[in-house]
Structure formats: C-alpha cells, structure tokens
Short mmCIF file of C-alpha atoms in Angstrom, two decimals:
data_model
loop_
_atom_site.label_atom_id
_atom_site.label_comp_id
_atom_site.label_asym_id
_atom_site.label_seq_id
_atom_site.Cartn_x
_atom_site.Cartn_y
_atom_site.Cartn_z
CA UNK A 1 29.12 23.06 -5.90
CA UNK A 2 29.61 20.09 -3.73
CA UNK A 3 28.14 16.72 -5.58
CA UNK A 4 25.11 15.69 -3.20
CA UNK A 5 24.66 12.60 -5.00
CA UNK A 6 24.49 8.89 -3.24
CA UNK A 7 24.56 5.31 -4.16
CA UNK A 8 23.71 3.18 -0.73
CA UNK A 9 22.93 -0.97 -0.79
CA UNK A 10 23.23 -0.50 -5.17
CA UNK A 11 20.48 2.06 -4.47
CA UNK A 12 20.94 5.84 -5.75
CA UNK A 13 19.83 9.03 -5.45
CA UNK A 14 20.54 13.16 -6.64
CA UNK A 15 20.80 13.93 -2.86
CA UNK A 16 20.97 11.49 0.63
CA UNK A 17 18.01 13.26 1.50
CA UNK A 18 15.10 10.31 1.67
CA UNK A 19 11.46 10.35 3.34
CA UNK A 20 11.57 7.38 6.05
CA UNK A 21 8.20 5.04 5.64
CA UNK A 22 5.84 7.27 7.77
CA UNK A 23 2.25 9.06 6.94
CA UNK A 24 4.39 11.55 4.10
CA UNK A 25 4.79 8.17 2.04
CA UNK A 26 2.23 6.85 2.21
CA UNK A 27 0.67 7.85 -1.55
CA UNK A 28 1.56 8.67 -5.06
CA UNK A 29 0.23 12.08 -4.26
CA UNK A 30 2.39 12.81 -1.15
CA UNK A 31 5.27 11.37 -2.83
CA UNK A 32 4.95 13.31 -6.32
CA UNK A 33 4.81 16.75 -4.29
CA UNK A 34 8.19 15.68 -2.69
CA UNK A 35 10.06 14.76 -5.52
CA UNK A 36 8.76 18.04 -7.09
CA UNK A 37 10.09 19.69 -4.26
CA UNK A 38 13.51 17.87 -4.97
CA UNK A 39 13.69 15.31 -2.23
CA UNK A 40 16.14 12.52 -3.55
CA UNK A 41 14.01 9.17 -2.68
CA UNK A 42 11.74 7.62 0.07
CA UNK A 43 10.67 4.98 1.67
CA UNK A 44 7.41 4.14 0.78
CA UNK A 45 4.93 3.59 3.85
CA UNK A 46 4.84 0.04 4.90
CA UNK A 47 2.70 -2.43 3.36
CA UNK A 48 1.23 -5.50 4.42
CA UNK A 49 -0.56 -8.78 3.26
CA UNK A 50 -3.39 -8.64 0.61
CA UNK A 51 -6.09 -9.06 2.59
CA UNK A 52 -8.89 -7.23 5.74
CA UNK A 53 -7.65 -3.80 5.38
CA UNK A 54 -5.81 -1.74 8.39
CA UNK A 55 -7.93 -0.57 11.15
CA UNK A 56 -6.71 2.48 12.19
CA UNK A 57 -8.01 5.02 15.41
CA UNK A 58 -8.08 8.69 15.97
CA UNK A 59 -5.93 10.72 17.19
CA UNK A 60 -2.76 9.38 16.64
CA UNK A 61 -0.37 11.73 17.21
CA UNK A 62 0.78 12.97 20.85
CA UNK A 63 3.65 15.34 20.63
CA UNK A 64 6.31 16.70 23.36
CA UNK A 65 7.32 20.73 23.32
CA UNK A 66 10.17 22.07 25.15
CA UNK A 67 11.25 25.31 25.58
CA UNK A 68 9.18 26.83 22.79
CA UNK A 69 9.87 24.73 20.28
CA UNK A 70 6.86 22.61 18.65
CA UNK A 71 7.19 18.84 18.42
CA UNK A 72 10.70 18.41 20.13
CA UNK A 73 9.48 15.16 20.29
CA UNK A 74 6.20 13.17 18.02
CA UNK A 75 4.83 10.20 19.13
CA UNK A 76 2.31 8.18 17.04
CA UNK A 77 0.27 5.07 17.25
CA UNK A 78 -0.69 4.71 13.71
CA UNK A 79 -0.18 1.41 11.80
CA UNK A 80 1.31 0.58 8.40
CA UNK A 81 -0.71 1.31 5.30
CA UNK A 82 -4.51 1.08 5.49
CA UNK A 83 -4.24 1.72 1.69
CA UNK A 84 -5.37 -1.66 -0.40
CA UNK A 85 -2.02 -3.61 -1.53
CA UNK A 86 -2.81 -3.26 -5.25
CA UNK A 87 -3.49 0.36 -4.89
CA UNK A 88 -0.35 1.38 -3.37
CA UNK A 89 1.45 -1.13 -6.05
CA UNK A 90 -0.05 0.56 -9.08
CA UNK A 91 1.18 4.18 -7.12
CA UNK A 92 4.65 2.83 -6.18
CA UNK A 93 4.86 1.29 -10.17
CA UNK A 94 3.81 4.65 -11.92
CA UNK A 95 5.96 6.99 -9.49
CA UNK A 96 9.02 4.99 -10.46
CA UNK A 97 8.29 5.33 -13.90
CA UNK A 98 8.26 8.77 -13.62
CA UNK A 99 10.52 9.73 -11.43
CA UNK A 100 13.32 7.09 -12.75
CA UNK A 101 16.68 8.95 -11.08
CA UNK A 102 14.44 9.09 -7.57
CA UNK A 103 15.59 6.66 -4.78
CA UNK A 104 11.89 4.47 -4.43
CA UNK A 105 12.56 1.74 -1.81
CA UNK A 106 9.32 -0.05 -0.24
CA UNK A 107 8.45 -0.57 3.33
CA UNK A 108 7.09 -4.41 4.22
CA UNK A 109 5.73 -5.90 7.30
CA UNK A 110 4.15 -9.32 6.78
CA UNK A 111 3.69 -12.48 8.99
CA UNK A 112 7.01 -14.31 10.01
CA UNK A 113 6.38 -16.64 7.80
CA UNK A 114 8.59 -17.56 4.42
CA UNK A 115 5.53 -18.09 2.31
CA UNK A 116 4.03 -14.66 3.01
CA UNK A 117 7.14 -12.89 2.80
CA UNK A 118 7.93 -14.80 -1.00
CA UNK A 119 4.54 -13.38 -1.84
CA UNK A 120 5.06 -10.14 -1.61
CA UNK A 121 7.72 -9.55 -2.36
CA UNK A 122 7.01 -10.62 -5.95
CA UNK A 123 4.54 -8.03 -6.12
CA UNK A 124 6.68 -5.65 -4.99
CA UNK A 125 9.21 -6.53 -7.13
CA UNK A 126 6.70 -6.25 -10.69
CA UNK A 127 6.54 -2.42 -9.57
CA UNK A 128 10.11 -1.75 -10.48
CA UNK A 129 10.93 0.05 -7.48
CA UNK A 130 14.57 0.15 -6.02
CA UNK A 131 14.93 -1.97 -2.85
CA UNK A 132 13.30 -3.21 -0.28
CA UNK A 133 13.12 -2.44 3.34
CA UNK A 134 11.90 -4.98 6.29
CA UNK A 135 10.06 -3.22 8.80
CA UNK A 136 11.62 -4.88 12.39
CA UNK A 137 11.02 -1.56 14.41
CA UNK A 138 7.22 -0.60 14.95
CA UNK A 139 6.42 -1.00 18.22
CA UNK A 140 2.99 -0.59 18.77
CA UNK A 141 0.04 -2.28 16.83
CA UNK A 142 1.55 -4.61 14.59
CA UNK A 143 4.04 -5.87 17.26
CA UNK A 144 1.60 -7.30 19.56
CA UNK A 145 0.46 -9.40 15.98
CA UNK A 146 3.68 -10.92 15.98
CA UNK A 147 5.12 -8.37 14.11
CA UNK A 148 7.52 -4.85 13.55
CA UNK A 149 9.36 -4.78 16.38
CA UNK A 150 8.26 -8.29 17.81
CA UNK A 151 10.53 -9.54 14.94
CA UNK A 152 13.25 -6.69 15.43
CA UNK A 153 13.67 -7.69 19.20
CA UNK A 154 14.99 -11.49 18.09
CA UNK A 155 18.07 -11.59 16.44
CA UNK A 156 16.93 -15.04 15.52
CA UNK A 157 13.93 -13.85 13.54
CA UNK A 158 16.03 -11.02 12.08
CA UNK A 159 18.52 -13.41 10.39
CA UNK A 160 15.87 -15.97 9.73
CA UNK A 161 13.61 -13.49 7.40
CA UNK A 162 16.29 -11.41 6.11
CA UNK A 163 17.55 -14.87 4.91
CA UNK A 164 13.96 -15.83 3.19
CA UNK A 165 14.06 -12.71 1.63
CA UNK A 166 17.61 -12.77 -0.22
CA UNK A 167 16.87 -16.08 -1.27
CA UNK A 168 13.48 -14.57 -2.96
CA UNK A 169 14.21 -11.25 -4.58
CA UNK A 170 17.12 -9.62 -6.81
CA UNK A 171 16.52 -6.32 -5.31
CA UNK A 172 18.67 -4.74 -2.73
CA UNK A 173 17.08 -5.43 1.19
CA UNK A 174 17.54 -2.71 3.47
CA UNK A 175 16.43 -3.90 7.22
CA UNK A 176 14.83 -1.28 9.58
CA UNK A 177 16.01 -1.68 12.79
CA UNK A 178 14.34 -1.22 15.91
CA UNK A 179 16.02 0.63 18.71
CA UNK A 180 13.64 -1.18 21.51
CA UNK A 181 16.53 -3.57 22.42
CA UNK A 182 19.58 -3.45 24.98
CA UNK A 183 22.43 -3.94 22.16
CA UNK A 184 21.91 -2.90 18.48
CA UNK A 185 24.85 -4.58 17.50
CA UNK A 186 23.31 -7.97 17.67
CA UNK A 187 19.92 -7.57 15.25
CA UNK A 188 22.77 -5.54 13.31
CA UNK A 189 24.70 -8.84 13.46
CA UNK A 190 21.67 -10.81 12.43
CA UNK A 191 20.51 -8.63 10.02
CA UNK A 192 24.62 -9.21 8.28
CA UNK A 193 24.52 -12.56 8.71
CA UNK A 194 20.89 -13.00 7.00
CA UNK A 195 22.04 -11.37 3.68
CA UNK A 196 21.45 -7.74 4.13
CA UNK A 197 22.51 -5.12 1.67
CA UNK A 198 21.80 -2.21 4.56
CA UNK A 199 20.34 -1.45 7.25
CA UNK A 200 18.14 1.26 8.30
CA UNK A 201 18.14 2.71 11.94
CA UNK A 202 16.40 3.76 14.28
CA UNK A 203 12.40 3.34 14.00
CA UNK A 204 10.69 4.48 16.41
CA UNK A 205 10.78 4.28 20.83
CA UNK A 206 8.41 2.73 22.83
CA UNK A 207 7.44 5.78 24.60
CA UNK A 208 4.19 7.58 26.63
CA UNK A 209 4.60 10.95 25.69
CA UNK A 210 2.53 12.79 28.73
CA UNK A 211 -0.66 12.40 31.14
CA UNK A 212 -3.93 14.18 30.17
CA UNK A 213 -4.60 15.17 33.88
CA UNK A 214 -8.12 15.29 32.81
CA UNK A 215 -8.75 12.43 31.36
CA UNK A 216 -6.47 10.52 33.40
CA UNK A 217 -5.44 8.84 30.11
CA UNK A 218 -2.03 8.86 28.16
CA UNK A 219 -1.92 11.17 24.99
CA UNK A 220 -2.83 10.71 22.36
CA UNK A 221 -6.35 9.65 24.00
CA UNK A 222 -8.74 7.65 22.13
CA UNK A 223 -12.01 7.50 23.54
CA UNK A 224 -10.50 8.11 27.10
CA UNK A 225 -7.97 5.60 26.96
CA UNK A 226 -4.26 5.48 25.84
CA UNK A 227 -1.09 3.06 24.66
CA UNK A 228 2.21 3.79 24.16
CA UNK A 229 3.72 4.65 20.73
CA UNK A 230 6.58 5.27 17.93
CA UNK A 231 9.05 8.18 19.54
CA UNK A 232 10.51 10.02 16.99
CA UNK A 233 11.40 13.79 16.08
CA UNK A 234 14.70 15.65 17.59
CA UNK A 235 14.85 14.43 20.69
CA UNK A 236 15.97 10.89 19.92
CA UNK A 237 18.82 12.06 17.57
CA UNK A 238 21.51 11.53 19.77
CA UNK A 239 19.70 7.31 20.87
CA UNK A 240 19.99 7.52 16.84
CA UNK A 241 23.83 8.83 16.45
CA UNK A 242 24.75 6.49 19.28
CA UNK A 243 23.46 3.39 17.50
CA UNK A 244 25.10 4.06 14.53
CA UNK A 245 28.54 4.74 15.94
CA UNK A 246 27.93 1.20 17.25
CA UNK A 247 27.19 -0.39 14.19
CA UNK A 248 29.71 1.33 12.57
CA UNK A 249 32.50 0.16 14.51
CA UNK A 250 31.60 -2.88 15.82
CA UNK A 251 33.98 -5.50 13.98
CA UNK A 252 30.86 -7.99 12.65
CA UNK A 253 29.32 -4.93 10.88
CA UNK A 254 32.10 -2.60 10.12
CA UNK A 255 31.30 -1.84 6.48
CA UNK A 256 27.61 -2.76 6.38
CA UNK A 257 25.81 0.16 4.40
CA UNK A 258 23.34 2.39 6.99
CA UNK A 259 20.76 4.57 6.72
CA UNK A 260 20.37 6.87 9.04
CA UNK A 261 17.40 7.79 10.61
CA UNK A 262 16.32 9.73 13.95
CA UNK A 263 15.71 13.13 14.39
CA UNK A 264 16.89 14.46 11.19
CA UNK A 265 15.90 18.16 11.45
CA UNK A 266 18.97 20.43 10.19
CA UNK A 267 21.59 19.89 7.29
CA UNK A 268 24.35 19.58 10.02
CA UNK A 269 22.28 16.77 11.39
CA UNK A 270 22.41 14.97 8.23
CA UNK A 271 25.96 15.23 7.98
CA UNK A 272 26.92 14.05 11.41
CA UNK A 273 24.76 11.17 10.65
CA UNK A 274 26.81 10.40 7.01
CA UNK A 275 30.44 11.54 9.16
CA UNK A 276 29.50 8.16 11.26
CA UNK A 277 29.13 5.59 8.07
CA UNK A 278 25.76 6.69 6.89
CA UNK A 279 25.45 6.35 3.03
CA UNK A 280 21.75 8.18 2.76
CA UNK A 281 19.90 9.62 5.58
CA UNK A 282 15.44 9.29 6.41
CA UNK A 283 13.80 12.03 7.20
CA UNK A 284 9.79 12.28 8.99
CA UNK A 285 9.01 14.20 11.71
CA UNK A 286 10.99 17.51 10.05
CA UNK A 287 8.97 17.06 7.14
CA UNK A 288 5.30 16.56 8.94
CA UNK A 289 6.47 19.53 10.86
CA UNK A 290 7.73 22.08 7.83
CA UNK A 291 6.47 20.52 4.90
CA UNK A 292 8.49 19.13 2.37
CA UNK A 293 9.82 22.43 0.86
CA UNK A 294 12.44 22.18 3.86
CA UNK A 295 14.44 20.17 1.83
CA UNK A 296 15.85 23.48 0.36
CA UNK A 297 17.26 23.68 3.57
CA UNK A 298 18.34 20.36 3.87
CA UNK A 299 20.40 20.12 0.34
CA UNK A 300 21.79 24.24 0.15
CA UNK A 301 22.75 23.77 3.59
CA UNK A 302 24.90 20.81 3.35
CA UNK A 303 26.14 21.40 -0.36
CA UNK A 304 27.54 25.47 1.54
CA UNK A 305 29.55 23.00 4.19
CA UNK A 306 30.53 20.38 1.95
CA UNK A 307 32.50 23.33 -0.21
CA UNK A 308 33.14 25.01 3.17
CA UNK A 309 35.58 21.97 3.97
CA UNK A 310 36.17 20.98 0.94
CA UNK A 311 34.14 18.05 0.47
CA UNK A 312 33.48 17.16 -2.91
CA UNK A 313 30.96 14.28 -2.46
CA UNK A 314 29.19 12.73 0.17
CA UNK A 315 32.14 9.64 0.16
CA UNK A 316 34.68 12.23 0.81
CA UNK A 317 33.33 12.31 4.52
CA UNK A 318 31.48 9.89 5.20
CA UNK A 319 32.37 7.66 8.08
CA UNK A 320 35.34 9.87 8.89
CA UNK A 321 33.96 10.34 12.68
CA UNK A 322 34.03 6.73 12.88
CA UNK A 323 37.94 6.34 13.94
CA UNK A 324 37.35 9.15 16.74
CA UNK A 325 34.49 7.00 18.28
CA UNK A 326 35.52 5.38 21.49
CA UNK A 327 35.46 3.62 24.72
CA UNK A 328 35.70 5.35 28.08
CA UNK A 329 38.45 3.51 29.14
CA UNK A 330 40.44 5.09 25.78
CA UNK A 331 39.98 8.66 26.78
CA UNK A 332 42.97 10.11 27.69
CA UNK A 333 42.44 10.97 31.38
CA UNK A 334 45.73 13.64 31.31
CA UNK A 335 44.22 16.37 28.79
CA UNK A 336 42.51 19.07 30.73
CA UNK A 337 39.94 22.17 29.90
CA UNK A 338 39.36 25.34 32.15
CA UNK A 339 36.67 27.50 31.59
CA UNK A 340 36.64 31.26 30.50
CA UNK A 341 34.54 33.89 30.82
CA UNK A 342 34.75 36.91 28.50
CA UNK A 343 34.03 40.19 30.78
CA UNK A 344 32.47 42.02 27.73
CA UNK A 345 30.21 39.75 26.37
CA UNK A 346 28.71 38.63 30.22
CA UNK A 347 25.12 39.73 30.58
CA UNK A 348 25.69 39.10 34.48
CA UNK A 349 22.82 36.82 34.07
CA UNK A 350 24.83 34.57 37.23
CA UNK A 351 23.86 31.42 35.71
CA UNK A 352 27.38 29.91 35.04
CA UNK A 353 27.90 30.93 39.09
CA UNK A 354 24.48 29.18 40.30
CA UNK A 355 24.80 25.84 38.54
CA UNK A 356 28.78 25.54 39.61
CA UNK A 357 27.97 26.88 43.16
CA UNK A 358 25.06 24.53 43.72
CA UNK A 359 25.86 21.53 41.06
CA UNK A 360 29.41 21.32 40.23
CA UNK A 361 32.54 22.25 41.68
CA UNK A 362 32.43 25.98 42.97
CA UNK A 363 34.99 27.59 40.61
CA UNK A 364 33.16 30.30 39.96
CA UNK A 365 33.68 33.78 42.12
CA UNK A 366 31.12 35.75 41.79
CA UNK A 367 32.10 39.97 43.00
CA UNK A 368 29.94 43.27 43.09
CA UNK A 369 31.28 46.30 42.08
CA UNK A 370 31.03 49.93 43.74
CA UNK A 371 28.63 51.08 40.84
CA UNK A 372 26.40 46.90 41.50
CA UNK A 373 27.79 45.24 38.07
CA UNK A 374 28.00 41.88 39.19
CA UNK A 375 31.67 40.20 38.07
CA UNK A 376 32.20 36.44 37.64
CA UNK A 377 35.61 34.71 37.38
CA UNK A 378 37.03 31.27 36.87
CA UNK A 379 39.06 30.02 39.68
CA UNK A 380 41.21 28.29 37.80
CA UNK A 381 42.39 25.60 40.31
CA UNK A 382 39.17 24.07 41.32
CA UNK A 383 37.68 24.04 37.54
CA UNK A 384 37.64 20.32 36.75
CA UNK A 385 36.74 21.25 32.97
CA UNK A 386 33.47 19.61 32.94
CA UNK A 387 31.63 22.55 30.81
CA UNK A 388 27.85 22.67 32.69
CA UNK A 389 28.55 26.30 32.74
CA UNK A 390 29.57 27.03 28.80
CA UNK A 391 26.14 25.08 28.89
CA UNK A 392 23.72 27.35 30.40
CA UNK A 393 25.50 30.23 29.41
CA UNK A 394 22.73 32.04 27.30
CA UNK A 395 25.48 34.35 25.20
CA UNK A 396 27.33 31.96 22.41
CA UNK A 397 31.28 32.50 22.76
CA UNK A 398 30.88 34.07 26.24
CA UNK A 399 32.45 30.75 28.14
CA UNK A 400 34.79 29.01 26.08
CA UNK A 401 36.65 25.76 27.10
CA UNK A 402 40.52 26.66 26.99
CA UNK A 403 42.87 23.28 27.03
CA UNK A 404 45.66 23.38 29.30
CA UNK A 405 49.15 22.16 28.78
CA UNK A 406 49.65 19.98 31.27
CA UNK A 407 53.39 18.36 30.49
CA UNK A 408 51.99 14.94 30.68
CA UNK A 409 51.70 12.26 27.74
CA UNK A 410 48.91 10.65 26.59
CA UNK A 411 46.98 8.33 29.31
CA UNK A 412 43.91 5.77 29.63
CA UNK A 413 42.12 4.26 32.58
CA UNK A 414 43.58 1.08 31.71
CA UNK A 415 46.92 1.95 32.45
CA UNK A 416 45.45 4.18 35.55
CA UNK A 417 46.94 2.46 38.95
CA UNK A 418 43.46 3.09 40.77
CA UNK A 419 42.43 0.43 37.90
CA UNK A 420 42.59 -3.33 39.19
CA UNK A 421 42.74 -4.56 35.63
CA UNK A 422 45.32 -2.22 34.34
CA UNK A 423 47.86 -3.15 32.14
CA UNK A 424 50.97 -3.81 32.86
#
C-alpha cells in the first residue's frame, strides 16, 4: 500500500487529507468525530481577540446546483468563531493531547496590529498545537473591520504581519491566502518575504450566489436583505488549481510549501492539487456535504492510484505537473488533434453535429440512412482539433481526440512570423 503520510511547513500528518478552518472545525466535538473517522489534521476554525463575542445571523448558507448535483457551488456569510477564546483553547489543547500523530494547526484573524497578534499567539502557542495559520482570505464580515481579506488584498500588510508573527512564535506559520486579488503571486511574494513556512490557498470568492425573485433579495436572505459571501465547493477548483500552478512556478516562490485548498471533492482532485507542489490538501464543502466518513473515499482512493502508478509516497509525485505548466506563447502551435467518432458506440444523439454546425467549425457531416439511423462523420480537413464536441458527447470514449503527424518540428508563437516580437 502506497504511504499516505505528509510532513508540510515541519507539520505532519498519517494522510494529506486536512479539514480547512470552516463550521466542521470549529469544536472539540466536530473535530474528535473526524479524527475517529481517520481524517489526518485540520485547521481549526478561526479565532479572534479575547473579548465581545461574534455576532453571527441566520441563514448563512446560499448554495448553487447544476445539473443535478447538490451544492456545485456553497456560499456562506458566517464569521470566524463565535466560540469564547479560552473555550476553544482548552478544546484545541486537549484534542492535541489526544490525538498527538493528528495534523492540529489553528486559524487566527486579529486586528493588524503587532501587539494583538503577539497576544495571541502566545495563547495559542500554550495549547501545543502544530502551526499556525493567518487568516488573509475572508471576505465578508471581518473584512469590512479591517480584516481577512482586507489584509490579504495588501501585499504590504501580508509581509508586514507575517513578519510580526515569525518574530513572536516558534511554531510553523502557514498564511491563508485570499484569491480576491488580480495576481496571487504577489501576497504569495509577501507572504515569502514576511517569513512564511507555507501558504494556504484559496479561501473563499467574493460571490452573490442567486436572486430570490421573491424577495428581491440576494440568497442567503436575512430578514429580506442580502450581502455577498465566501464561494467555495467544486466549482472554484479549477480558480484554485490555477493559483497554485502560479505559485508554484513563479521564480520568488518556487519551493514555498502550499496547501491546497478549493473544491476538494474526489481523491483525483487531491492529487492534481499535490501533482502541482501541494504538500497537504483542505477540505470543507465535501465534508459539510457527505459527512466526514468520505474520507474513506478520499484516502482508499488515492492510496489504489498511488500503487496504480507506482507512487510510493506522496513526495514521489508531488509537484511533478509543475514543469508541464506553461505560457501560451510556449505551446507548440504545429501539433494537431482531429476528432473521431466511433459508429458503434454513437447514440445518434446529434449533439457533436449541433454545437460544430452552429458554434465551431462545421466538420461534422451529419447523413440519414434508408432504414432513418442518423450517421455522423468527421471531415477531417476542416476539424481544427478544438474538442467542444468530445465535450458534449454524452457516451465516454465515443469521440476521442486522435493526434496527427504533421512532419513539422516543434513551434511557439514567439518564433511565429504573424508575431511582431518574435525572435529572431
């Protein structure tokens, strides 16, 4: 069997497989039931300053479905902890004692301010968890207090606390991310150049998940009115993969530990996320939506791959998409795909022939038999390879993408001559 454990930041863990700071981490209780279950660590839910509790307001949750399937998307506007400080301390002290091979790192959101961030992080630190990890990322609640996200959105303030917060605690720092900004790679910079062990990407997208038509108000509605919220769930996975493939090989942060976080639903999610440099991976929304006995799934699924390709441990992959991550201008503009459309396993469903007839580049020919089976076919010379119809083909394997040999070497847009910058 494949070895599942990982060591991220100094941090480690039986499996990658760690609850992000969200509502399942939010108590010993929650947290007891998920190491039972054989979850490998978590993030425990942020907490703030001792002092006026968390106010927080019902519902919270607004969620988008597609297509049948429940919570394709979760949005929330709930706030960190509204748990007292010295409650969740005493919790977060006796669930590391008990659980002492469990990955326990703990969520904080405080004032910028280097005082209130040396404060609690003492506290924290008396509790004997694992790491720490600054929430920069919520974007709703907290961030209009100067906070979350309102910190995450400043490189500036990034470095700047990260900084305070090396200089007052031995334990690792991990620094949540948010993905409200137009380049990652510069809060990943910060973050680097502040101290940090690892960072932790992406929290949550500013996002309005729909319109109650009734009401007139956004969802979740509160009394009749609405705000946006935290986007999370399976729809921002590929936001998620994107912004680690830029951390990962930009040249200021090439190296820096991540963990990955963003629509973590499936085993093979987890592994594309630890294939682009990720040493552990966070998982919410899968868990509010199956319960934490998923991670059965989660672990079996990825330890039956691992051994598929002959992966004996999470560092024998990790990162290894990395290298094929590039530029545009890199592709090489002379390789070319044509579709193909297996007679015996089309349904005659006509979907690959409406979408390339009306969308694309009419290459396929649709013909009607005697007997009124409907016939499609590839014309080969006006397919441009660009795979819409292997898309919305409903029957797996029925349109495959076959590469051509073309004769011609390897090319790039650089050395294109429509290019006005080529090279020479």
């Amino acid at each position: 069997m494949a070895d599942l454990r990982c060591s991220i930041a100094g941090v480690n863990s039986p499996n990658p497989f760690w609850l992000a700071s969200a509502p399942p981490t939010d108590k010993q209780y929650n947290v007891e039931r998920a190491f039972d279950a054989g979850w490998g660590g978590v993030v425990w839910k942020t907490l703030g300053e001792d002092g006026p509790p968390v106010v927080n307001v019902s519902s919270r949750y607004g969620s988008v479905d597609y297509n049948g399937q429940r919570m394709m998307g979760l949005n929330n506007i709930e706030l960190i902890t509204d748990r007292p400080l010295e409650v969740n301390l005493r919790e977060i002290k006796a669930v590391k004692a008990a659980w002492p091979d469990r990955a326990v790192v703990v969520s904080l959101m405080v004032p910028c301010e280097e005082q209130a961030w040396k404060t609690i992080l003492k506290k924290v630190e008396d509790t004997g968890c694992d790491g720490v990890e600054l929430n920069f990322g919520c974007p709703h609640g907290m961030s209009e207090r100067g906070m979350g996200a309102a910190v995450g959105q400043v490189p500036e303030y990034v470095e700047q606390v990260t900084r305070w917060c090396k200089e007052h605690t031995q334990m690792p720092v991990f620094v949540k991310l948010t993905p409200n900004i137009t380049d990652i790679r510069y809060s990943a910079r910060a973050a680097h150049n502040g101290g940090a062990d690892a960072v932790s990407l992406i929290n949550t997208i500013n996002s309005i998940v729909g319109i109650d038509l009734d009401q007139m108000a956004p969802m979740p509605t509160v009394d009749g009115k609405g705000t946006h919220g935290g986007y999370c769930g399976p729809a921002v996975k590929p936001i998620a993969l994107n912004m680690v493939a830029e951390i990962a090989r930009d040249a200021q942060t090439r190296g820096l530990p991540m963990s990955g976080i963003g629509g973590i639903n499936t085993w093979r999610d987890a592994a594309e996320f630890i294939s682009l440099g990720c040493g552990s991976v966070q998982v919410c929304t899968a868990a509010m939506r199956y319960g934490f006995a998923i991670i059965d799934e989660l672990t079996d699924g990825l330890s039956r791959w691992m051994d598929e390709k002959g992966h004996a441990n999470i560092e024998s992959f990790r990162g290894q998409a990395v290298p094929n991550v590039t530029d545009w201008q890199f592709l090489n503009i002379n390789f070319k795909t044509i579709a193909h459309i297996d007679p015996d396993k089309c349904i005659e469903c006509g979907l690959c022939h409406i979408t390339c007839e009306d969308t694309s580049h009419q290459a396929i020919r649709k013909t009607k038999s005697a007997d009124g089976h409907r016939t499609y076919e590839v014309i080969d010379e006006e397919c441009v390879g660009c795979n819409l119809c292997n898309l919305v083909c409903p029957v797996p394997e029925c349109i495959t993408m076959r590469p051509q040999d073309t004769g011609l070497p390897y090319s790039n847009w650089t050395k294109h001559p429509n290019n006005p910058m080529r090279e020479a």
